[in-house]
PDB file of C-alpha atoms in Angstrom:
ATOM      1  CA  MET A 341     -31.812 -76.479 -50.044  1.00 82.00           C
ATOM      2  CA  GLU A 342     -32.429 -80.145 -50.720  1.00 81.00           C
ATOM      3  CA  LYS A 343     -32.206 -82.740 -47.962  1.00 81.00           C
ATOM      4  CA  PRO A 344     -32.391 -86.233 -49.407  1.00 78.00           C
ATOM      5  CA  ALA A 345     -33.542 -89.168 -47.299  1.00 77.00           C
ATOM      6  CA  PRO A 346     -30.679 -91.312 -45.947  1.00 72.00           C
ATOM      7  CA  SER A 347     -31.686 -94.107 -48.337  1.00 72.00           C
ATOM      8  CA  GLU A 348     -31.011 -91.756 -51.272  1.00 72.00           C
ATOM      9  CA  PHE A 349     -27.429 -90.734 -50.566  1.00 67.00           C
ATOM     10  CA  GLY A 350     -25.935 -94.150 -49.796  1.00 63.00           C
ATOM     11  CA  ILE A 351     -23.461 -93.166 -47.085  1.00 70.00           C
ATOM     12  CA  THR A 352     -23.551 -93.850 -43.382  1.00 72.00           C
ATOM     13  CA  PRO A 353     -22.164 -92.094 -40.302  1.00 73.00           C
ATOM     14  CA  GLY A 354     -19.385 -94.693 -40.382  1.00 72.00           C
ATOM     15  CA  ASP A 355     -18.389 -93.724 -43.937  1.00 78.00           C
ATOM     16  CA  VAL A 356     -17.761 -90.156 -42.814  1.00 81.00           C
ATOM     17  CA  GLY A 357     -16.490 -91.323 -39.427  1.00 83.00           C
ATOM     18  CA  LEU A 358     -13.585 -93.202 -41.007  1.00 81.00           C
ATOM     19  CA  ARG A 359     -12.025 -89.804 -41.758  1.00 80.00           C
ATOM     20  CA  PHE A 360     -12.364 -88.646 -38.155  1.00 85.00           C
ATOM     21  CA  GLY A 361     -10.386 -91.427 -36.443  1.00 84.00           C
ATOM     22  CA  GLU A 362     -11.436 -92.246 -32.874  1.00 88.00           C
ATOM     23  CA  LEU A 363     -13.846 -89.320 -32.858  1.00 90.00           C
ATOM     24  CA  GLY A 364     -15.574 -90.891 -35.875  1.00 89.00           C
ATOM     25  CA  LEU A 365     -16.310 -94.026 -33.868  1.00 91.00           C
ATOM     26  CA  ARG A 366     -18.765 -91.885 -31.877  1.00 93.00           C
ATOM     27  CA  PHE A 367     -20.743 -90.757 -34.963  1.00 92.00           C
ATOM     28  CA  GLU A 368     -24.348 -91.864 -34.489  1.00 93.00           C
ATOM     29  CA  SER A 369     -26.312 -90.285 -37.318  1.00 90.00           C
ATOM     30  CA  LEU A 370     -25.692 -88.367 -40.510  1.00 90.00           C
ATOM     31  CA  ALA A 371     -27.711 -85.810 -42.443  1.00 90.00           C
ATOM     32  CA  VAL A 372     -26.759 -84.556 -45.886  1.00 90.00           C
ATOM     33  CA  ALA A 373     -28.122 -81.443 -47.565  1.00 91.00           C
ATOM     34  CA  PHE A 374     -27.175 -79.665 -50.781  1.00 91.00           C
ATOM     35  CA  VAL A 375     -27.907 -76.755 -53.074  1.00 93.00           C
ATOM     36  CA  GLU A 376     -27.263 -77.124 -56.810  1.00 93.00           C
ATOM     37  CA  LYS A 377     -26.670 -73.433 -57.640  1.00 93.00           C
ATOM     38  CA  PRO A 378     -24.541 -72.102 -56.158  1.00 93.00           C
ATOM     39  CA  ARG A 379     -23.033 -75.485 -55.375  1.00 93.00           C
ATOM     40  CA  LEU A 380     -23.131 -76.224 -51.624  1.00 94.00           C
ATOM     41  CA  SER A 381     -22.963 -79.520 -49.725  1.00 92.00           C
ATOM     42  CA  LEU A 382     -23.480 -79.935 -45.998  1.00 94.00           C
ATOM     43  CA  PHE A 383     -22.676 -83.015 -43.943  1.00 91.00           C
ATOM     44  CA  ALA A 384     -23.952 -82.935 -40.366  1.00 94.00           C
ATOM     45  CA  VAL A 385     -23.226 -85.726 -37.911  1.00 94.00           C
ATOM     46  CA  ARG A 386     -24.519 -86.290 -34.410  1.00 95.00           C
ATOM     47  CA  VAL A 387     -21.836 -87.473 -32.012  1.00 96.00           C
ATOM     48  CA  GLY A 388     -22.471 -89.680 -28.978  1.00 96.00           C
ATOM     49  CA  GLY A 389     -20.800 -89.034 -25.646  1.00 96.00           C
ATOM     50  CA  ALA A 390     -19.131 -85.815 -24.588  1.00 96.00           C
ATOM     51  CA  SER A 391     -19.527 -82.571 -26.524  1.00 96.00           C
ATOM     52  CA  VAL A 392     -16.980 -81.906 -29.243  1.00 96.00           C
ATOM     53  CA  ASP A 393     -14.891 -78.731 -29.230  1.00 96.00           C
ATOM     54  CA  THR A 394     -14.137 -77.179 -32.621  1.00 96.00           C
ATOM     55  CA  ALA A 395     -10.420 -77.051 -31.770  1.00 95.00           C
ATOM     56  CA  THR A 396     -10.317 -80.855 -31.390  1.00 94.00           C
ATOM     57  CA  LEU A 397     -11.260 -81.271 -35.059  1.00 94.00           C
ATOM     58  CA  ARG A 398      -7.817 -80.044 -36.187  1.00 93.00           C
ATOM     59  CA  PRO A 399      -6.153 -83.479 -36.604  1.00 90.00           C
ATOM     60  CA  TYR A 400      -8.988 -84.698 -38.855  1.00 89.00           C
ATOM     61  CA  LEU A 401      -9.383 -81.731 -41.196  1.00 89.00           C
ATOM     62  CA  ALA A 402      -7.075 -82.867 -44.000  1.00 83.00           C
ATOM     63  CA  ALA A 403      -8.809 -86.248 -44.247  1.00 81.00           C
ATOM     64  CA  ALA A 404     -12.243 -84.602 -43.997  1.00 82.00           C
ATOM     65  CA  GLY A 405     -11.288 -82.391 -46.939  1.00 80.00           C
ATOM     66  CA  GLN A 406     -10.276 -85.455 -48.907  1.00 77.00           C
ATOM     67  CA  TYR A 407     -13.689 -86.970 -48.145  1.00 76.00           C
ATOM     68  CA  VAL A 408     -15.398 -84.084 -49.974  1.00 79.00           C
ATOM     69  CA  GLY A 409     -13.045 -84.156 -52.957  1.00 73.00           C
ATOM     70  CA  ILE A 410      -9.904 -82.253 -51.948  1.00 75.00           C
ATOM     71  CA  ASN A 411      -7.015 -84.225 -53.440  1.00 64.00           C
ATOM     72  CA  GLY A 412      -4.187 -83.041 -51.208  1.00 62.00           C
ATOM     73  CA  LEU A 413      -3.824 -83.903 -47.540  1.00 64.00           C
ATOM     74  CA  HIS A 414      -2.667 -80.435 -46.510  1.00 71.00           C
ATOM     75  CA  PRO A 415      -3.631 -79.736 -42.901  1.00 73.00           C
ATOM     76  CA  GLU A 416      -1.840 -76.386 -43.017  1.00 80.00           C
ATOM     77  CA  ALA A 417      -4.394 -75.168 -45.584  1.00 85.00           C
ATOM     78  CA  TRP A 418      -7.062 -75.029 -42.855  1.00 90.00           C
ATOM     79  CA  ARG A 419      -7.241 -71.839 -40.796  1.00 93.00           C
ATOM     80  CA  ALA A 420      -9.069 -71.212 -37.536  1.00 95.00           C
ATOM     81  CA  THR A 421     -11.373 -68.240 -37.960  1.00 96.00           C
ATOM     82  CA  ILE A 422     -14.639 -66.698 -36.783  1.00 97.00           C
ATOM     83  CA  VAL A 423     -17.759 -66.670 -38.973  1.00 96.00           C
ATOM     84  CA  ALA A 424     -21.067 -65.259 -37.763  1.00 95.00           C
ATOM     85  CA  GLY A 425     -19.703 -65.204 -34.210  1.00 95.00           C
ATOM     86  CA  LYS A 426     -18.793 -68.914 -34.323  1.00 97.00           C
ATOM     87  CA  ARG A 427     -15.424 -70.670 -34.160  1.00 97.00           C
ATOM     88  CA  VAL A 428     -14.809 -72.561 -37.409  1.00 98.00           C
ATOM     89  CA  TRP A 429     -12.040 -74.069 -39.497  1.00 96.00           C
ATOM     90  CA  ARG A 430     -11.884 -72.675 -43.061  1.00 95.00           C
ATOM     91  CA  ARG A 431     -10.087 -73.841 -46.164  1.00 91.00           C
ATOM     92  CA  GLY A 432      -9.941 -72.343 -49.648  1.00 88.00           C
ATOM     93  CA  ASP A 433      -7.608 -70.641 -52.105  1.00 79.00           C
ATOM     94  CA  ASP A 434      -4.919 -73.325 -51.858  1.00 78.00           C
ATOM     95  CA  ALA A 435      -3.401 -75.504 -54.581  1.00 75.00           C
ATOM     96  CA  ALA A 436      -5.446 -78.609 -53.694  1.00 72.00           C
ATOM     97  CA  THR A 437      -8.837 -76.866 -53.500  1.00 77.00           C
ATOM     98  CA  LEU A 438     -10.838 -76.125 -56.651  1.00 80.00           C
ATOM     99  CA  ALA A 439     -10.690 -72.395 -57.397  1.00 82.00           C
ATOM    100  CA  GLY A 440     -13.566 -70.533 -55.762  1.00 86.00           C
ATOM    101  CA  THR A 441     -14.395 -73.384 -53.388  1.00 89.00           C
ATOM    102  CA  THR A 442     -14.345 -72.957 -49.628  1.00 92.00           C
ATOM    103  CA  LEU A 443     -14.790 -75.549 -46.929  1.00 92.00           C
ATOM    104  CA  TYR A 444     -15.844 -75.040 -43.329  1.00 95.00           C
ATOM    105  CA  CYS A 445     -15.785 -77.492 -40.442  1.00 95.00           C
ATOM    106  CA  TRP A 446     -17.034 -76.763 -36.930  1.00 97.00           C
ATOM    107  CA  SER A 447     -18.827 -78.253 -33.965  1.00 97.00           C
ATOM    108  CA  ALA A 448     -21.837 -77.397 -31.857  1.00 97.00           C
ATOM    109  CA  GLY A 449     -21.898 -79.635 -28.804  1.00 95.00           C
ATOM    110  CA  GLN A 450     -23.132 -83.005 -30.076  1.00 96.00           C
ATOM    111  CA  TYR A 451     -22.919 -82.016 -33.769  1.00 97.00           C
ATOM    112  CA  ILE A 452     -20.101 -81.678 -36.290  1.00 96.00           C
ATOM    113  CA  PHE A 453     -20.644 -79.869 -39.581  1.00 96.00           C
ATOM    114  CA  LEU A 454     -18.596 -80.152 -42.778  1.00 94.00           C
ATOM    115  CA  LEU A 455     -19.615 -77.669 -45.466  1.00 95.00           C
ATOM    116  CA  THR A 456     -18.244 -77.127 -48.952  1.00 93.00           C
ATOM    117  CA  GLY A 457     -19.444 -74.807 -51.663  1.00 93.00           C
ATOM    118  CA  SER A 458     -18.616 -72.599 -54.614  1.00 94.00           C
ATOM    119  CA  SER A 459     -20.027 -69.383 -53.122  1.00 95.00           C
ATOM    120  CA  ASP A 460     -18.367 -68.212 -49.940  1.00 94.00           C
ATOM    121  CA  ALA A 461     -21.296 -65.845 -49.322  1.00 95.00           C
ATOM    122  CA  ALA A 462     -23.707 -68.819 -49.402  1.00 95.00           C
ATOM    123  CA  ASN A 463     -21.344 -70.856 -47.217  1.00 95.00           C
ATOM    124  CA  ARG A 464     -21.152 -68.068 -44.633  1.00 96.00           C
ATOM    125  CA  ALA A 465     -24.940 -67.717 -44.666  1.00 96.00           C
ATOM    126  CA  MET A 466     -25.228 -71.452 -43.944  1.00 96.00           C
ATOM    127  CA  VAL A 467     -22.711 -71.226 -41.083  1.00 97.00           C
ATOM    128  CA  ASN A 468     -24.751 -68.321 -39.726  1.00 97.00           C
ATOM    129  CA  ALA A 469     -27.980 -70.357 -39.903  1.00 96.00           C
ATOM    130  CA  LEU A 470     -26.582 -73.364 -38.015  1.00 96.00           C
ATOM    131  CA  PRO A 471     -25.515 -73.695 -34.380  1.00 95.00           C
ATOM    132  CA  GLY A 472     -21.870 -73.480 -33.405  1.00 96.00           C
ATOM    133  CA  GLN A 473     -19.442 -72.736 -30.617  1.00 93.00           C
ATOM    134  CA  PRO A 474     -19.397 -69.031 -29.890  1.00 93.00           C
ATOM    135  CA  ALA A 475     -16.200 -67.145 -30.496  1.00 91.00           C
ATOM    136  CA  PRO A 476     -14.267 -66.492 -27.325  1.00 86.00           C
ATOM    137  CA  THR A 477     -14.993 -63.114 -25.824  1.00 83.00           C
ATOM    138  CA  PRO A 478     -11.985 -61.020 -24.974  1.00 78.00           C
ATOM    139  CA  THR A 479     -11.270 -60.763 -21.275  1.00 77.00           C
ATOM    140  CA  PRO A 480     -11.745 -57.152 -20.214  1.00 77.00           C
ATOM    141  CA  ARG A 481      -8.637 -55.489 -18.879  1.00 79.00           C
ATOM    142  CA  PRO A 482      -8.870 -54.536 -15.244  1.00 80.00           C
ATOM    143  CA  SER A 483      -9.060 -50.830 -14.514  1.00 76.00           C
ATOM    144  CA  PRO A 484      -5.787 -49.387 -13.274  1.00 79.00           C
ATOM    145  CA  THR A 485      -5.861 -48.841  -9.528  1.00 73.00           C
ATOM    146  CA  PRO A 486      -3.785 -46.267  -7.678  1.00 70.00           C
ATOM    147  CA  GLN A 487      -0.763 -47.637  -5.869  1.00 68.00           C
ATOM    148  CA  ALA A 488      -1.083 -47.988  -2.119  1.00 60.00           C
ATOM    149  CA  GLY A 489      -0.089 -44.813  -0.294  1.00 54.00           C
ATOM    150  CA  ALA A 490      -0.189 -42.626  -3.410  1.00 52.00           C
ATOM    151  CA  ASN A 491      -2.841 -39.957  -3.635  1.00 54.00           C
ATOM    152  CA  SER A 492      -3.673 -39.555  -7.302  1.00 49.00           C
ATOM    153  CA  SER A 493      -5.320 -36.157  -6.702  1.00 50.00           C
ATOM    154  CA  ASP A 494      -1.951 -34.684  -5.579  1.00 48.00           C
ATOM    155  CA  ALA A 495      -0.101 -35.714  -8.732  1.00 48.00           C
ATOM    156  CA  GLY A 496       0.031 -33.455 -11.744  1.00 48.00           C
ATOM    157  CA  SER A 497      -1.974 -30.399 -10.718  1.00 42.00           C
ATOM    158  CA  PRO A 498      -1.472 -28.015  -7.831  1.00 43.00           C
ATOM    159  CA  THR A 499      -4.363 -27.846  -5.404  1.00 38.00           C
ATOM    160  CA  PRO A 500      -4.875 -25.421  -2.590  1.00 39.00           C
ATOM    161  CA  ALA A 501      -3.773 -28.111  -0.121  1.00 43.00           C
ATOM    162  CA  ALA A 502      -0.570 -28.823  -2.085  1.00 42.00           C
ATOM    163  CA  SER A 503       0.386 -25.159  -2.447  1.00 40.00           C
ATOM    164  CA  SER A 504       0.030 -24.519   1.281  1.00 42.00           C
ATOM    165  CA  ALA A 505       2.030 -27.562   2.340  1.00 44.00           C
ATOM    166  CA  PRO A 506       4.846 -26.865   4.792  1.00 44.00           C
ATOM    167  CA  GLY A 507       8.114 -26.074   3.067  1.00 46.00           C
ATOM    168  CA  ALA A 508       6.435 -25.036  -0.190  1.00 46.00           C
ATOM    169  CA  SER A 509       7.662 -21.709  -1.502  1.00 44.00           C
TER     170      SER A 509
END
C-alpha cells in the first residue's frame, strides 16, 4: 500500500468535503492511500466535533461515488451491509459502476473512510484492517416465563399428586 504525502496528491479535506455537504465542513484532515494491483484507493478524513454515525452518511453517498469516478448519481445503488463485523455502505454491480469495482463508505467515530477498488476481496481485507462502527448485536429474546397462577409441572404429564387429586377417577 502506498501512502503519498499530502503535497503529492493535490487535494484537500475541503475538496472531498464539498461532496459531504454540511458534514464536509467539519473535515479537518485527509489521508490518501492506494494499491496499484489490484487497484484500490482509500480516502480517510478526520472529522471535527461530534462522532459520525455510518447511517448519517446516506445522503452523501451518491456524490461521494461521483468524487471517485462513478458517473451516475444513484443513491439507491448503495446498500447498508456488514463487513468484518462493521456497519458499512457498499456499492457495486450497478450500471454506473465500472464492472468489478466495489465502493465502501463507513465511519469510525471521528473518521470517515471512502474505499474503491477492483478486487472485492482486497477491499474487504482493507475494511477489516481499519476501525469502524460495530454491527448491532441482536437483542436476546427474553426467556418465556410461566403465567401467574399456572403450575407448569402439572401441565402435560400426570404426576402422583395430579392422579390423586380429589375427583380424579
